[in-house]
PDB file of C-alpha atoms in Angstrom:
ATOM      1  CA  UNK A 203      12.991  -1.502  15.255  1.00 82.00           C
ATOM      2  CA  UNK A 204      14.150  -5.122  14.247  1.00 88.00           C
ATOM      3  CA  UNK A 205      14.647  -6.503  18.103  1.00 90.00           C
ATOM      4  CA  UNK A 206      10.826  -5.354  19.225  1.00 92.00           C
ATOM      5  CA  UNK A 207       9.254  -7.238  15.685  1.00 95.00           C
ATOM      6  CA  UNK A 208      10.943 -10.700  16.484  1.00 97.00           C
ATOM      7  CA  UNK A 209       9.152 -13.753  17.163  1.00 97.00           C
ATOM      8  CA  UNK A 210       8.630 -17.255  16.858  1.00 97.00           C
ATOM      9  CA  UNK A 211       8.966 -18.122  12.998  1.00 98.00           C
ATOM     10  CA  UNK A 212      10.468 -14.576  11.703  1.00 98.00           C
ATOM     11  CA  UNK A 213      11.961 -14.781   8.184  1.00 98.00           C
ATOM     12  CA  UNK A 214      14.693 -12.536   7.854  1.00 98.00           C
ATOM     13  CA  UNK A 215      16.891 -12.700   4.463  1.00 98.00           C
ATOM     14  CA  UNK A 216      19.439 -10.555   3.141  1.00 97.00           C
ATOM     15  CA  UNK A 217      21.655 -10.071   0.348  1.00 96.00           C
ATOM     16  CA  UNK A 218      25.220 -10.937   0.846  1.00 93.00           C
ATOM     17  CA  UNK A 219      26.477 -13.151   3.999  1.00 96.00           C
ATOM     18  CA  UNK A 220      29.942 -11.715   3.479  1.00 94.00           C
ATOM     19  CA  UNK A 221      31.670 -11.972   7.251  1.00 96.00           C
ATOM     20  CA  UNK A 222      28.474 -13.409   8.494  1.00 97.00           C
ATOM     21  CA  UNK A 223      28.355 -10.323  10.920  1.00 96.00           C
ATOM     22  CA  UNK A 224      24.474  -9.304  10.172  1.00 95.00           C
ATOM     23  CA  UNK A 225      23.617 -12.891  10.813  1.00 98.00           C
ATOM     24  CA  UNK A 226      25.582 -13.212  14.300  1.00 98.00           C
ATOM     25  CA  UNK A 227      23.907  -9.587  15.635  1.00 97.00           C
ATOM     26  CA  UNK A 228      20.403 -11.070  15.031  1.00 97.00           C
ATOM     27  CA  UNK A 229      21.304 -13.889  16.334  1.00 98.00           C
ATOM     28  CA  UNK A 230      22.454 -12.474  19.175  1.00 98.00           C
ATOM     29  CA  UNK A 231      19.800  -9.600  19.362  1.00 97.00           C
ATOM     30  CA  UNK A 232      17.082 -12.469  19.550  1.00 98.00           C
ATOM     31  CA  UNK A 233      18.863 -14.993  22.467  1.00 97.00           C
ATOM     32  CA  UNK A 234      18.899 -11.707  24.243  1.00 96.00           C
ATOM     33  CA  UNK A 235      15.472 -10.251  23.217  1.00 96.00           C
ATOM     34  CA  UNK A 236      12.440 -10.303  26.258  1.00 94.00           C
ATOM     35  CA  UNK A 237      10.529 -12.459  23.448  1.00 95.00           C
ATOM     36  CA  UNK A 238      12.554 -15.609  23.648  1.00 96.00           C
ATOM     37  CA  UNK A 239      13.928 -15.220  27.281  1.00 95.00           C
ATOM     38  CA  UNK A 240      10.139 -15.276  27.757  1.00 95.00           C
ATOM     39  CA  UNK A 241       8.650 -17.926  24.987  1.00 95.00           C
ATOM     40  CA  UNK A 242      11.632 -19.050  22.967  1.00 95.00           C
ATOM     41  CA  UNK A 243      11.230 -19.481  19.685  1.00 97.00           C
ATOM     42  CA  UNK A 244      13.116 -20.208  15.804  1.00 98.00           C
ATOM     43  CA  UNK A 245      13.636 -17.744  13.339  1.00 98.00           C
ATOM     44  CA  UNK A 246      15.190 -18.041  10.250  1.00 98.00           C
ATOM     45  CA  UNK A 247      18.218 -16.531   8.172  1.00 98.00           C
ATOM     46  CA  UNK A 248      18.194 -16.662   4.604  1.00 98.00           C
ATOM     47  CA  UNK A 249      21.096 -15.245   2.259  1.00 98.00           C
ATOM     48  CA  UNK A 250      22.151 -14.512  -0.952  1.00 97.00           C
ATOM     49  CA  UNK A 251      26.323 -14.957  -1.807  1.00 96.00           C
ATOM     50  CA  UNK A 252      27.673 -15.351  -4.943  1.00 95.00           C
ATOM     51  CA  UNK A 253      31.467 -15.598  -3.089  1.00 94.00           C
ATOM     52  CA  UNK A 254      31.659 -17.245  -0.103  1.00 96.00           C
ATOM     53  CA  UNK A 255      34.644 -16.241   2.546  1.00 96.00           C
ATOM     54  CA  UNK A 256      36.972 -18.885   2.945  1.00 96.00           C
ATOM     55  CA  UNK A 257      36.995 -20.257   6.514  1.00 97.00           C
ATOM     56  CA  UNK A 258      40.114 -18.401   7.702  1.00 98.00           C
ATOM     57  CA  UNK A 259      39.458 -15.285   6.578  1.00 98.00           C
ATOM     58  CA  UNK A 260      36.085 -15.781   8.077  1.00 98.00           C
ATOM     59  CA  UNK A 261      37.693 -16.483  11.092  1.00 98.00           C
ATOM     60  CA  UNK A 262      40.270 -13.270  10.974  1.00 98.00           C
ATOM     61  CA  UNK A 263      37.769 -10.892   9.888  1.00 98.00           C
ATOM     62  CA  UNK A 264      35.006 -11.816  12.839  1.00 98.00           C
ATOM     63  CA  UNK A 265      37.866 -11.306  15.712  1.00 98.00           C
ATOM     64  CA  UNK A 266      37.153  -7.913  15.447  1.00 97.00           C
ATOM     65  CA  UNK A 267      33.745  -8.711  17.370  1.00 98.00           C
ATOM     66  CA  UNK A 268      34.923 -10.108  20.755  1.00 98.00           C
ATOM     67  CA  UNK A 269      31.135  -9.609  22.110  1.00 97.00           C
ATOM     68  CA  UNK A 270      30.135 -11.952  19.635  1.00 98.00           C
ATOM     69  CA  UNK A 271      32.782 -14.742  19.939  1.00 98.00           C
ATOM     70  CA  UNK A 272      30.514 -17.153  21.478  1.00 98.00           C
ATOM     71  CA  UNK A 273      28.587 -17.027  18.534  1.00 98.00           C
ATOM     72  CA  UNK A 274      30.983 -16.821  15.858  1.00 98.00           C
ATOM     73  CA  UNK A 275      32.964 -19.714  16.730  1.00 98.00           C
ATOM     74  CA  UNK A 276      30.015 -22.052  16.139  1.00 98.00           C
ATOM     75  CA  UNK A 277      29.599 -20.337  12.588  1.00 98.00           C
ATOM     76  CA  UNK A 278      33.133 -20.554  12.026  1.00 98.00           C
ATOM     77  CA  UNK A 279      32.844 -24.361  12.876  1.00 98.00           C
ATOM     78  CA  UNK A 280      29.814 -25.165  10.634  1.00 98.00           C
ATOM     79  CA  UNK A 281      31.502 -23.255   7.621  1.00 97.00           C
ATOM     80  CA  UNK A 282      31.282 -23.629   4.981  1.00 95.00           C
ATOM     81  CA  UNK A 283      27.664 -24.826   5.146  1.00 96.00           C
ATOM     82  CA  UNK A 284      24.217 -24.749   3.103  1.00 96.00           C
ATOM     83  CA  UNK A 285      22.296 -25.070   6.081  1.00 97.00           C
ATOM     84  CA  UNK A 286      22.580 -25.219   9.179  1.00 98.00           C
ATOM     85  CA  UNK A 287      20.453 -24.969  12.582  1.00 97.00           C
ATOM     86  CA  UNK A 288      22.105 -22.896  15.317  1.00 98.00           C
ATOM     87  CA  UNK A 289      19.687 -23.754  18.417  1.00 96.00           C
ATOM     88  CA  UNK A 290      17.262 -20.760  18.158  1.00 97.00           C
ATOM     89  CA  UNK A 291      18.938 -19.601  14.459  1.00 98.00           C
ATOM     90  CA  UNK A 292      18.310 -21.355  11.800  1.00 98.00           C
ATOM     91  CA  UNK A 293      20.271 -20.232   8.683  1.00 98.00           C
ATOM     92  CA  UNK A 294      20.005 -21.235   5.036  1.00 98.00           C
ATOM     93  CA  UNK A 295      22.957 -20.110   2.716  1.00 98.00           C
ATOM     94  CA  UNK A 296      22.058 -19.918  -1.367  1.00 98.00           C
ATOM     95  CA  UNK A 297      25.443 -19.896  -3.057  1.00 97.00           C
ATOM     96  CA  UNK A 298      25.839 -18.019  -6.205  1.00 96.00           C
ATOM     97  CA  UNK A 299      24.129 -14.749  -8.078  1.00 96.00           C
ATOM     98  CA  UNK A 300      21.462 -13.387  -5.834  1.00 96.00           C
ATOM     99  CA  UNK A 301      19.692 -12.842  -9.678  1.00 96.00           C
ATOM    100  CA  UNK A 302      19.745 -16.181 -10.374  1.00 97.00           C
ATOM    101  CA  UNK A 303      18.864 -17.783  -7.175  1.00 97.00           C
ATOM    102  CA  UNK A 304      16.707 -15.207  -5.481  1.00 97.00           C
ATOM    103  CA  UNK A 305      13.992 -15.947  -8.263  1.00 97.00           C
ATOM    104  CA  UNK A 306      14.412 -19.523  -7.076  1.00 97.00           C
ATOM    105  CA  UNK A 307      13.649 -19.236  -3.347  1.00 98.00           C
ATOM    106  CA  UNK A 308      10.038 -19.703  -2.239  1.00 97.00           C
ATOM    107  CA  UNK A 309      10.196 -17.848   1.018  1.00 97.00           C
ATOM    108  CA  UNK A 310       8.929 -14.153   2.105  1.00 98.00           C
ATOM    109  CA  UNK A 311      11.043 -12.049   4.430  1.00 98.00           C
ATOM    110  CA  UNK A 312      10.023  -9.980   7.321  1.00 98.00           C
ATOM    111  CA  UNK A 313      13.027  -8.340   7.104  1.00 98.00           C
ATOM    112  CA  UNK A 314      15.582  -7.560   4.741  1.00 98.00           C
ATOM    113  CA  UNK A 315      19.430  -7.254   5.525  1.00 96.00           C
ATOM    114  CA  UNK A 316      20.597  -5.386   1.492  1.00 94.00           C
ATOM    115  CA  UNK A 317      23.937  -5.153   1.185  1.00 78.00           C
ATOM    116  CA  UNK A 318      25.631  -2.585   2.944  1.00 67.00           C
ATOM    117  CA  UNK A 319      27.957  -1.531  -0.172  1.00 70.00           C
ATOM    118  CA  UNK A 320      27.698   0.933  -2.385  1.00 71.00           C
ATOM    119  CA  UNK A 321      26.512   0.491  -5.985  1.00 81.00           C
ATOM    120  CA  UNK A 322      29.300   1.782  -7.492  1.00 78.00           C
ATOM    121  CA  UNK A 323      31.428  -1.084  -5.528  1.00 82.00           C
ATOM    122  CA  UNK A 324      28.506  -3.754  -6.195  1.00 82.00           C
ATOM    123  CA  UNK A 325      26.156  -2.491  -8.527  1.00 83.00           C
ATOM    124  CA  UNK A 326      24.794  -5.855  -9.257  1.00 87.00           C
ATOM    125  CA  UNK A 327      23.127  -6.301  -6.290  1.00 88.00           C
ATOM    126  CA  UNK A 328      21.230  -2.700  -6.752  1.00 87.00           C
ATOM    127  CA  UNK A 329      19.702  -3.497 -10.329  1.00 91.00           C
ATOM    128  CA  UNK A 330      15.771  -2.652 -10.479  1.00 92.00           C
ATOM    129  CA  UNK A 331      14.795  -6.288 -11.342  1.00 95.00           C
ATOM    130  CA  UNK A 332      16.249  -7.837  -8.247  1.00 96.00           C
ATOM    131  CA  UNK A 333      14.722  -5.475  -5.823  1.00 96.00           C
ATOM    132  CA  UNK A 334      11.778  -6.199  -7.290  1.00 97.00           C
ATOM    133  CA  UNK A 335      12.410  -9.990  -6.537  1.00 97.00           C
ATOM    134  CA  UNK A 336      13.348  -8.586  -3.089  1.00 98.00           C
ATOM    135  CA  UNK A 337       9.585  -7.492  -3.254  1.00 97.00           C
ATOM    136  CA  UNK A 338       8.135 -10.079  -4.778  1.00 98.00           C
ATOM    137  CA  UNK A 339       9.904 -12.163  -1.652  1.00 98.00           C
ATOM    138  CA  UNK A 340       8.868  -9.819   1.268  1.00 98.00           C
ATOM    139  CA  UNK A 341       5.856 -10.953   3.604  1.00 98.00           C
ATOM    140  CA  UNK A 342       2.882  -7.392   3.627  1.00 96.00           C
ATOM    141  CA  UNK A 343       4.725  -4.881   5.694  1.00 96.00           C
ATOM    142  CA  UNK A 344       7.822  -6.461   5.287  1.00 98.00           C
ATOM    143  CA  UNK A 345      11.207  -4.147   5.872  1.00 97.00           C
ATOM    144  CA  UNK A 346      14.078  -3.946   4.197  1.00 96.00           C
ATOM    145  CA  UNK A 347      17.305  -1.619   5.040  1.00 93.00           C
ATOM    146  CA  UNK A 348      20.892  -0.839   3.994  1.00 91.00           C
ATOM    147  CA  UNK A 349      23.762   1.922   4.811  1.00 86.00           C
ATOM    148  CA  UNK A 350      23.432   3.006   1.058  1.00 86.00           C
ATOM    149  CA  UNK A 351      21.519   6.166   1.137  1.00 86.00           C
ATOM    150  CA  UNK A 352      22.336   6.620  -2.718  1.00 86.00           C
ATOM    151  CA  UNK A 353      19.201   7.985  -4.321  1.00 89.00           C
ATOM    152  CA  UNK A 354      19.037   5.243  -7.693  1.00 90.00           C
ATOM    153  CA  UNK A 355      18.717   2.501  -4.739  1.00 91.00           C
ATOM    154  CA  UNK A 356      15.720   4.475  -2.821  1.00 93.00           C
ATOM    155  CA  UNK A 357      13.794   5.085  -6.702  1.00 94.00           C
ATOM    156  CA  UNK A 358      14.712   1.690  -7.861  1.00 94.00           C
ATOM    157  CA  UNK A 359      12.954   0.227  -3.956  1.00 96.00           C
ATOM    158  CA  UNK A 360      10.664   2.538  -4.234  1.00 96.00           C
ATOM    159  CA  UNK A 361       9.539   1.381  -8.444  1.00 96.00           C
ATOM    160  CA  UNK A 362       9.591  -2.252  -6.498  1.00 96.00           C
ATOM    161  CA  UNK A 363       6.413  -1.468  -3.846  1.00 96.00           C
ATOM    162  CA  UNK A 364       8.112   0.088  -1.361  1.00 97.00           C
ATOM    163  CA  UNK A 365       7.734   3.132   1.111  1.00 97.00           C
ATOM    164  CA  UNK A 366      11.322   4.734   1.593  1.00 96.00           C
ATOM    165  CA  UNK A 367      12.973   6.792   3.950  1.00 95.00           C
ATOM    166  CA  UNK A 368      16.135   7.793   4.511  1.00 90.00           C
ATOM    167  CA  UNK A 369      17.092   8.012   7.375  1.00 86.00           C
ATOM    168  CA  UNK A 370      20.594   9.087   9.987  1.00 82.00           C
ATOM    169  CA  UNK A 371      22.735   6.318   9.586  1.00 78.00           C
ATOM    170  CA  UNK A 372      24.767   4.383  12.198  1.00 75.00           C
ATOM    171  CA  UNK A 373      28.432   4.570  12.902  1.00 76.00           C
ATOM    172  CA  UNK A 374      30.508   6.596  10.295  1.00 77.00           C
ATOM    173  CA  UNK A 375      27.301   6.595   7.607  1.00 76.00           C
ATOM    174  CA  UNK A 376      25.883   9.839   8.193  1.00 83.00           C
ATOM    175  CA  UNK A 377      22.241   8.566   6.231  1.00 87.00           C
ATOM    176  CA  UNK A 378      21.131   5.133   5.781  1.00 88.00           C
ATOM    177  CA  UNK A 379      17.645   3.448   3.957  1.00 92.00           C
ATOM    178  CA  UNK A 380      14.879   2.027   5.228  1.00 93.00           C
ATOM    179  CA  UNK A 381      11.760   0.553   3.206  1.00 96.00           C
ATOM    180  CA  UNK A 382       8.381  -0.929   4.167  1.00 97.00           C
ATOM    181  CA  UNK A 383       6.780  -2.847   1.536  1.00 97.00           C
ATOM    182  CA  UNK A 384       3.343  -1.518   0.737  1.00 91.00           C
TER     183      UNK A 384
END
């Protein structure tokens, strides 16, 4: 239900920029949302990558999206980048372990974006103590998701404050998770 909770000032954060593809589809879901065709509005994108994509591959791997072009090309252009302020978008990029520097970030997220991997590919990003710093950084009634539907992610969110649910995934992922911090 991300597109209906958008508004002026919502902080959404995530672990793992990757492509930059989660950050382009809010992006676009909120220049197209009635909210800011009707009031307007910034909100804010906040991630977590320890390896930044080199421009190029960037580039290569975001022509797969041709509906999000428009959009891409500007991110393409600022990159690489800290910060940077997108019209509507603002987003904030914290380079290195999301362990490390997660701990360090003052803001709370609305929303969380967790990485879509599996934590047998990137089972750092899945350990108990960060998802409690995902916690610890999530606004009351905050949300997080991911495609993992693996059951150690849903106990560890759940140890962390969370109501979970999984939930039928999109795409190929039959199940996905979705968590609303308590």
């Amino acid at each position: 239900d991300l597109p209906a909770r958008l508004r002026d000032g919502f902080q959404v954060a995530e672990l793992g920029f990757g492509t930059g593809l989660s950050f382009l589809t809010l992006w676009q879901a909120w220049i197209t949302s009635d909210t800011y065709q009707t009031h307007g509005g910034q909100i804010h994108f906040t991630s977590f990558e320890a390896f930044p994509l080199d421009t190029h591959d960037m580039a290569q791997a975001l022509l797969a999206f041709p509906e999000l072009a428009p959009l891409a090309e500007q991110l393409v252009k600022a990159w690489p980048l800290s910060r940077a302020n997108f019209g509507p978008i603002t987003l904030t990029l914290w380079k290195g372990d999301a362990r490390t520097m997660l701990p360090l970030w003052s803001g709370a997220a609305d929303a969380w974006f967790l990485d879509g991997f599996s934590p047998a590919k990137n089972p750092e990003l899945w350990e108990p103590e960060l998802l409690h710093d995902v916690a610890r950084h999530t606004a009351p009634f905050g949300t997080a998701a991911t495609y993992t539907a693996a059951g150690a992610v849903r106990r560890a969110l759940e140890s962390a404050g969370f109501a979970v649910e999984r939930t039928t995934g999109y795409g190929r992922k039959r199940h996905m998770t979705r968590a609303v911090r308590v």
